[in-house]
Amino acid sequence: MLEDEYQLDFFSENGFVRKQCSKCGKHFWTRDLERATCGDAPCDPYSFIGNPVFKKKFDLAEMREYYLKFFEERSHTRLERYPVVARWRDDIYLTIASIADFQPFVTSGQVPPPANPLTISQPCIRLSDLDAVGRSGRHLTTFEMMAHHAFNKKGEEIYWKDHTVELCDELLNSLGVDPMAVTYKEEPWAGGGNAGPCVEVLIGGLEVGTLVFMDLQQSKDGDTVIKGENYRKMDNYIVDTGYGLERFVWASKGSPTIYDAVFPNIVNELMDLAGVEHKLDNSEYANILSQNARLAGLMDVSEKANLFELRKQVASSIGTTVEKLSSIMEPVENIYAITDHTRCLTFMLADGIIPSNVKAGYLARLVLRRTMRMMKDMGISIPLSDIVRMHIQNLPEYPEFQEKFDVIEDILYNEEQKFTDTLERGKRMIQKSAKHYKDAGEKIPLATLVEMYDSHGIPPEISKEAASEIGVDVDLPDNFYSLVAEGHSKAEEKEVKVFPYADRVARLPKTKKLFYDEPTRMNFEAVVLDIFDNHIVLDSTLFYPEGGGQPADHGTITVEDVVIRVINVESVDGVVVHIIEDIEDELHLRKGDMVHGKVDEERRMAHACHHTATHIVNDAARKVLGAHVWQAGAQKFVDKARLDISHYKRISQEELNRIELIANRTVMENQRVTAEWMDRVEAEKKYGFGLYQGGVPPGKIIRVLKVADDIEACGGTHCVSTGLVGPIKMLKTERIQDGVERIEYAAGLAAVKAMQELESYLNQSADALRVRPEHLPSTIERFFNEWKEFKKENQRLKEDIAHVHVIQMANEAVSIGALRLVATFIPNADIDELVKIAGELATNKDMVVLLASDSAGVKIVGAAGDDALNAGADAGKIVRKMSEILGGGGGGKPAMARGGGIDASKICEALETGRNLLEEQISN
């Protein structure tokens, strides 16, 4: 379909020939006239292991610098890496490729690139092959994609296919690669609505680079078909390359696995901690690893069937059994995976991801818990943070990691505690669920395992182990973690609110928004552009439409002597629509009429105060809790506001007090609040991706708001200085979900009212206790201590009364065969009293006890002594029947049971039924 796209002058001028692979049938380009295969696995096995393809060995830092310098010397601008959490995107959580840094705004042509051409080494995270990590010898969760990009437009071409391949070939030649060993395999690329021709760069069976030429976009009427979808040419066209840093290092060393090439010291350290001998200088052992990696390159090893097949082939090639090979490989593979996963966590946590049950936090916890489970299996008992520290020492080129280590250590400690609690709780929960499937004669299905992991954090291996103890199988695929990660890697598509009059509004010019330039003005005049139903569109307005967690303005629109109430305001593609309340009389308003608008000043200023306060509180929270704090949501009201932030533990009262002090200090400094419209790229360069705390706005130009040290893209209305916010009072904090804390506060007059309300509660409490407010803490403590003493005394008296009851009841017991029965009504006794009396009476081995009370409905307790049980008495069955008579339910074990109901008039009937049922039980 794209055959002509690969007919490059570079290939024809440099001795390349186009061939078709004798194994896979794909086309490729090579200088080797004798070559029959494309050079890709499984058509060609790895030949670089033990036989490095570069003229010298590189470590990560050396290889990265070599690559970036190579392209800098060839007129590319070097960019610093972007975070691994895609803060500038609302469709994905993690940075999965270097081109993701420039999507969607640069790749769509809306925004110019930060440099052109450019080069970058971008750390990326992909969890779709999580289960293959460690097993395959080549898979990683975190990798650096070294890249060079060129963004072309018609008439403004930087460079295209020929020069891209030329640069690649020149790079490989400079590294000493045998030109005859390099192949360029044709492989059309498609993704995210774009597509284009692509060549994969292969050496010794290893794909080291991908050169994508993105020049197509998905279109129903497109004439190019790729992977079943239609595409058409784009106006812009992009060079999107990706070279695997870790693969380059591996190819330079020829190590048995990529893990031994990239982090050998950490691998060795963990092998020692686990008691695994990992001596690569042992030729027999190194040969096992090498053969495993070579053959793993030929198949997907995430599935057990393929893994078993791999084991068979490796065992056969080295002359051993599958069982012996597995005993060697499985511990090694676990250590490789632990090493990889902890590097992944280093990047995740250092870049601000907080483990939680949602979004990027979910993915971080997925990696965390898989790592902790493997460490437990391997007997590695050191804290996770110790391994992360090893990675940080191994990555001095990222000094920010060391700066954030204290917070990373604290996060990991908290997660380890939660994991321990989960294991203890999870086993009981799984076994309870497993009994249902055992009764049905079924396996526990995958959906239940996913639910147990998603909702309760229970690893599938723990589920399998707990279920097997009671004889229940589970449907656990080997790629469980990959499946779960894939299902949580993309953001849910936001529901787009459809405006019912969108077509009509689309024909109108964009509204001039006066509230940005004149935030304190509340009165204006404007011309009516359109009116339909209870909607009015003006040429300009001071009314703020709902957005960014700030409610819409209310107010009035006046025409002549008619005053119309504005009850809502919406923005539809730049057109502001005023929604008015229903009116009974006919509205004499026409297009072209001049109207007077008046914004409800009290409502607007309350919202502005709370919106500005939100920025101040967010900044104060970061200063107190740490730079990892990220806004997860916000909402402003007239009387209060709330801010949701990412944080890994509960906010203490002392921390909340400090946040309040810092926020109010910012208010007292009366700093000017400024807003400016900036080019998106310039804003990102100047302020970073913290701009997008409140969300990612569209477009080339964004409104950048500065409130003290908080700088964000924000479209809301604000006070012109921090002093106008007035006092900020913290009201409460709560955990709305794991990893997200909510801070609620009031600002301005709302804060004064909140403080007055709190003071009122204080005074009422002081009056009730007849003390001064400052004496409340000591008085309450004294009362509490006295109450505890009274409670103890009350309990002692209850026990004394119960003992008296027990003696009296035992004396009044009636004989039922060889047993004695106490069946009686005790008015107003609570369930604890009944249980205590029944338990004490049942210490008499021949005793059966049936007690009833009319406390909060009807309570029933039954108990039976050892001889009574041997005689056939079953308190559980008796209590269940009695509870049915009382209009309720109950039951329990033969020795002790509880129940109850709602119909106290039938207590005597229930006790008589209990006696009759006991007689039946012992007679049988």
PDB file of C-alpha atoms in Angstrom, residues 707-824:
ATOM      1  CA  VAL A 707      -0.956  34.343  42.613  1.00  0.00           C
ATOM      2  CA  ALA A 708       2.125  34.733  44.817  1.00  0.00           C
ATOM      3  CA  ASP A 709       4.260  31.627  44.055  1.00  0.00           C
ATOM      4  CA  ASP A 710       1.423  29.740  42.379  1.00  0.00           C
ATOM      5  CA  ILE A 711       1.496  30.002  38.587  1.00  0.00           C
ATOM      6  CA  GLU A 712      -1.189  28.170  36.619  1.00  0.00           C
ATOM      7  CA  ALA A 713      -3.192  28.297  33.424  1.00  0.00           C
ATOM      8  CA  CYS A 714      -6.534  29.586  34.680  1.00  0.00           C
ATOM      9  CA  GLY A 715      -9.603  31.152  33.086  1.00  0.00           C
ATOM     10  CA  GLY A 716     -11.434  32.166  36.298  1.00  0.00           C
ATOM     11  CA  THR A 717     -12.150  35.542  37.880  1.00  0.00           C
ATOM     12  CA  HIS A 718      -9.913  36.702  40.711  1.00  0.00           C
ATOM     13  CA  CYS A 719      -9.146  39.434  43.209  1.00  0.00           C
ATOM     14  CA  VAL A 720      -6.658  41.967  41.857  1.00  0.00           C
ATOM     15  CA  SER A 721      -4.398  41.441  44.886  1.00  0.00           C
ATOM     16  CA  THR A 722      -4.043  38.777  47.568  1.00  0.00           C
ATOM     17  CA  GLY A 723      -4.990  41.263  50.285  1.00  0.00           C
ATOM     18  CA  LEU A 724      -8.521  41.527  48.892  1.00  0.00           C
ATOM     19  CA  VAL A 725      -9.073  37.805  49.521  1.00  0.00           C
ATOM     20  CA  GLY A 726      -9.409  38.564  53.220  1.00  0.00           C
ATOM     21  CA  PRO A 727      -8.805  35.969  55.936  1.00  0.00           C
ATOM     22  CA  ILE A 728      -8.598  32.294  54.971  1.00  0.00           C
ATOM     23  CA  LYS A 729      -9.947  29.815  57.499  1.00  0.00           C
ATOM     24  CA  MET A 730      -9.369  26.073  57.225  1.00  0.00           C
ATOM     25  CA  LEU A 731     -12.613  24.231  57.983  1.00  0.00           C
ATOM     26  CA  LYS A 732     -11.717  20.536  57.681  1.00  0.00           C
ATOM     27  CA  THR A 733      -9.834  17.877  55.754  1.00  0.00           C
ATOM     28  CA  GLU A 734     -11.026  14.480  54.624  1.00  0.00           C
ATOM     29  CA  ARG A 735      -9.737  11.608  52.525  1.00  0.00           C
ATOM     30  CA  ILE A 736     -12.006  11.312  49.498  1.00  0.00           C
ATOM     31  CA  GLN A 737     -10.088   8.338  48.113  1.00  0.00           C
ATOM     32  CA  ASP A 738      -6.772   6.671  48.738  1.00  0.00           C
ATOM     33  CA  GLY A 739      -4.020   9.110  47.733  1.00  0.00           C
ATOM     34  CA  VAL A 740      -6.323  12.158  47.466  1.00  0.00           C
ATOM     35  CA  GLU A 741      -6.971  14.570  50.359  1.00  0.00           C
ATOM     36  CA  ARG A 742      -9.672  17.245  50.376  1.00  0.00           C
ATOM     37  CA  ILE A 743      -9.095  20.586  52.120  1.00  0.00           C
ATOM     38  CA  GLU A 744     -12.183  22.680  52.816  1.00  0.00           C
ATOM     39  CA  TYR A 745     -11.802  26.370  53.690  1.00  0.00           C
ATOM     40  CA  ALA A 746     -13.565  29.718  53.621  1.00  0.00           C
ATOM     41  CA  ALA A 747     -12.210  33.101  52.507  1.00  0.00           C
ATOM     42  CA  GLY A 748     -13.190  36.729  52.995  1.00  0.00           C
ATOM     43  CA  LEU A 749     -16.525  37.404  54.680  1.00  0.00           C
ATOM     44  CA  ALA A 750     -17.306  33.683  54.470  1.00  0.00           C
ATOM     45  CA  ALA A 751     -14.220  33.019  56.613  1.00  0.00           C
ATOM     46  CA  VAL A 752     -15.332  35.621  59.166  1.00  0.00           C
ATOM     47  CA  LYS A 753     -18.769  33.976  59.327  1.00  0.00           C
ATOM     48  CA  ALA A 754     -17.157  30.536  59.697  1.00  0.00           C
ATOM     49  CA  MET A 755     -14.987  31.770  62.558  1.00  0.00           C
ATOM     50  CA  GLN A 756     -18.014  33.375  64.222  1.00  0.00           C
ATOM     51  CA  GLU A 757     -19.861  30.083  63.937  1.00  0.00           C
ATOM     52  CA  LEU A 758     -16.948  28.175  65.489  1.00  0.00           C
ATOM     53  CA  GLU A 759     -16.743  30.764  68.278  1.00  0.00           C
ATOM     54  CA  SER A 760     -20.481  30.364  68.874  1.00  0.00           C
ATOM     55  CA  TYR A 761     -20.049  26.588  69.301  1.00  0.00           C
ATOM     56  CA  LEU A 762     -17.191  27.264  71.716  1.00  0.00           C
ATOM     57  CA  ASN A 763     -19.223  29.696  73.816  1.00  0.00           C
ATOM     58  CA  GLN A 764     -22.273  27.395  73.863  1.00  0.00           C
ATOM     59  CA  SER A 765     -20.084  24.515  75.045  1.00  0.00           C
ATOM     60  CA  ALA A 766     -18.478  26.723  77.725  1.00  0.00           C
ATOM     61  CA  ASP A 767     -21.901  27.933  78.911  1.00  0.00           C
ATOM     62  CA  ALA A 768     -23.205  24.364  79.084  1.00  0.00           C
ATOM     63  CA  LEU A 769     -20.267  23.371  81.283  1.00  0.00           C
ATOM     64  CA  ARG A 770     -20.341  26.695  83.179  1.00  0.00           C
ATOM     65  CA  VAL A 771     -16.683  27.494  82.564  1.00  0.00           C
ATOM     66  CA  ARG A 772     -14.794  30.103  80.579  1.00  0.00           C
ATOM     67  CA  PRO A 773     -13.876  29.064  76.961  1.00  0.00           C
ATOM     68  CA  GLU A 774     -10.161  28.903  77.784  1.00  0.00           C
ATOM     69  CA  HIS A 775     -10.921  26.335  80.512  1.00  0.00           C
ATOM     70  CA  LEU A 776     -12.829  24.034  78.158  1.00  0.00           C
ATOM     71  CA  PRO A 777      -9.941  21.626  77.333  1.00  0.00           C
ATOM     72  CA  SER A 778      -9.110  20.869  80.987  1.00  0.00           C
ATOM     73  CA  THR A 779     -12.815  20.673  81.966  1.00  0.00           C
ATOM     74  CA  ILE A 780     -13.638  18.316  79.111  1.00  0.00           C
ATOM     75  CA  GLU A 781     -10.647  16.139  79.943  1.00  0.00           C
ATOM     76  CA  ARG A 782     -11.796  15.956  83.592  1.00  0.00           C
ATOM     77  CA  PHE A 783     -15.359  15.106  82.585  1.00  0.00           C
ATOM     78  CA  PHE A 784     -14.110  12.486  80.130  1.00  0.00           C
ATOM     79  CA  ASN A 785     -11.957  10.802  82.766  1.00  0.00           C
ATOM     80  CA  GLU A 786     -14.872  10.835  85.214  1.00  0.00           C
ATOM     81  CA  TRP A 787     -17.153   9.404  82.537  1.00  0.00           C
ATOM     82  CA  LYS A 788     -14.702   6.569  81.911  1.00  0.00           C
ATOM     83  CA  GLU A 789     -14.665   5.790  85.640  1.00  0.00           C
ATOM     84  CA  PHE A 790     -18.470   5.866  85.755  1.00  0.00           C
ATOM     85  CA  LYS A 791     -18.567   3.566  82.734  1.00  0.00           C
ATOM     86  CA  LYS A 792     -16.255   1.102  84.461  1.00  0.00           C
ATOM     87  CA  GLU A 793     -18.422   1.256  87.596  1.00  0.00           C
ATOM     88  CA  ASN A 794     -21.549   0.786  85.502  1.00  0.00           C
ATOM     89  CA  GLN A 795     -19.988  -2.262  83.856  1.00  0.00           C
ATOM     90  CA  ARG A 796     -19.082  -3.694  87.260  1.00  0.00           C
ATOM     91  CA  LEU A 797     -22.625  -3.173  88.499  1.00  0.00           C
ATOM     92  CA  LYS A 798     -23.995  -4.817  85.331  1.00  0.00           C
ATOM     93  CA  GLU A 799     -21.752  -7.802  85.968  1.00  0.00           C
ATOM     94  CA  ASP A 800     -22.922  -8.006  89.578  1.00  0.00           C
ATOM     95  CA  ILE A 801     -26.563  -7.845  88.485  1.00  0.00           C
ATOM     96  CA  ALA A 802     -25.901 -10.421  85.760  1.00  0.00           C
ATOM     97  CA  HIS A 803     -24.306 -12.726  88.337  1.00  0.00           C
ATOM     98  CA  VAL A 804     -27.358 -12.387  90.575  1.00  0.00           C
ATOM     99  CA  HIS A 805     -29.574 -13.106  87.548  1.00  0.00           C
ATOM    100  CA  VAL A 806     -27.462 -16.157  86.716  1.00  0.00           C
ATOM    101  CA  ILE A 807     -27.784 -17.659  90.200  1.00  0.00           C
ATOM    102  CA  GLN A 808     -31.500 -16.941  90.294  1.00  0.00           C
ATOM    103  CA  MET A 809     -32.118 -18.342  86.801  1.00  0.00           C
ATOM    104  CA  ALA A 810     -30.033 -21.448  87.399  1.00  0.00           C
ATOM    105  CA  ASN A 811     -32.129 -22.169  90.477  1.00  0.00           C
ATOM    106  CA  GLU A 812     -35.336 -21.727  88.471  1.00  0.00           C
ATOM    107  CA  ALA A 813     -34.227 -23.890  85.510  1.00  0.00           C
ATOM    108  CA  VAL A 814     -36.712 -26.531  84.359  1.00  0.00           C
ATOM    109  CA  SER A 815     -35.726 -30.099  83.499  1.00  0.00           C
ATOM    110  CA  ILE A 816     -36.015 -31.332  79.934  1.00  0.00           C
ATOM    111  CA  GLY A 817     -34.932 -34.951  80.062  1.00  0.00           C
ATOM    112  CA  ALA A 818     -31.382 -35.021  81.397  1.00  0.00           C
ATOM    113  CA  LEU A 819     -30.905 -31.327  80.594  1.00  0.00           C
ATOM    114  CA  ARG A 820     -31.867 -28.103  82.311  1.00  0.00           C
ATOM    115  CA  LEU A 821     -33.499 -25.201  80.439  1.00  0.00           C
ATOM    116  CA  VAL A 822     -33.562 -21.506  81.265  1.00  0.00           C
ATOM    117  CA  ALA A 823     -36.059 -19.774  78.932  1.00  0.00           C
ATOM    118  CA  THR A 824     -36.882 -16.306  80.212  1.00  0.00           C
TER     119      THR A 824
END
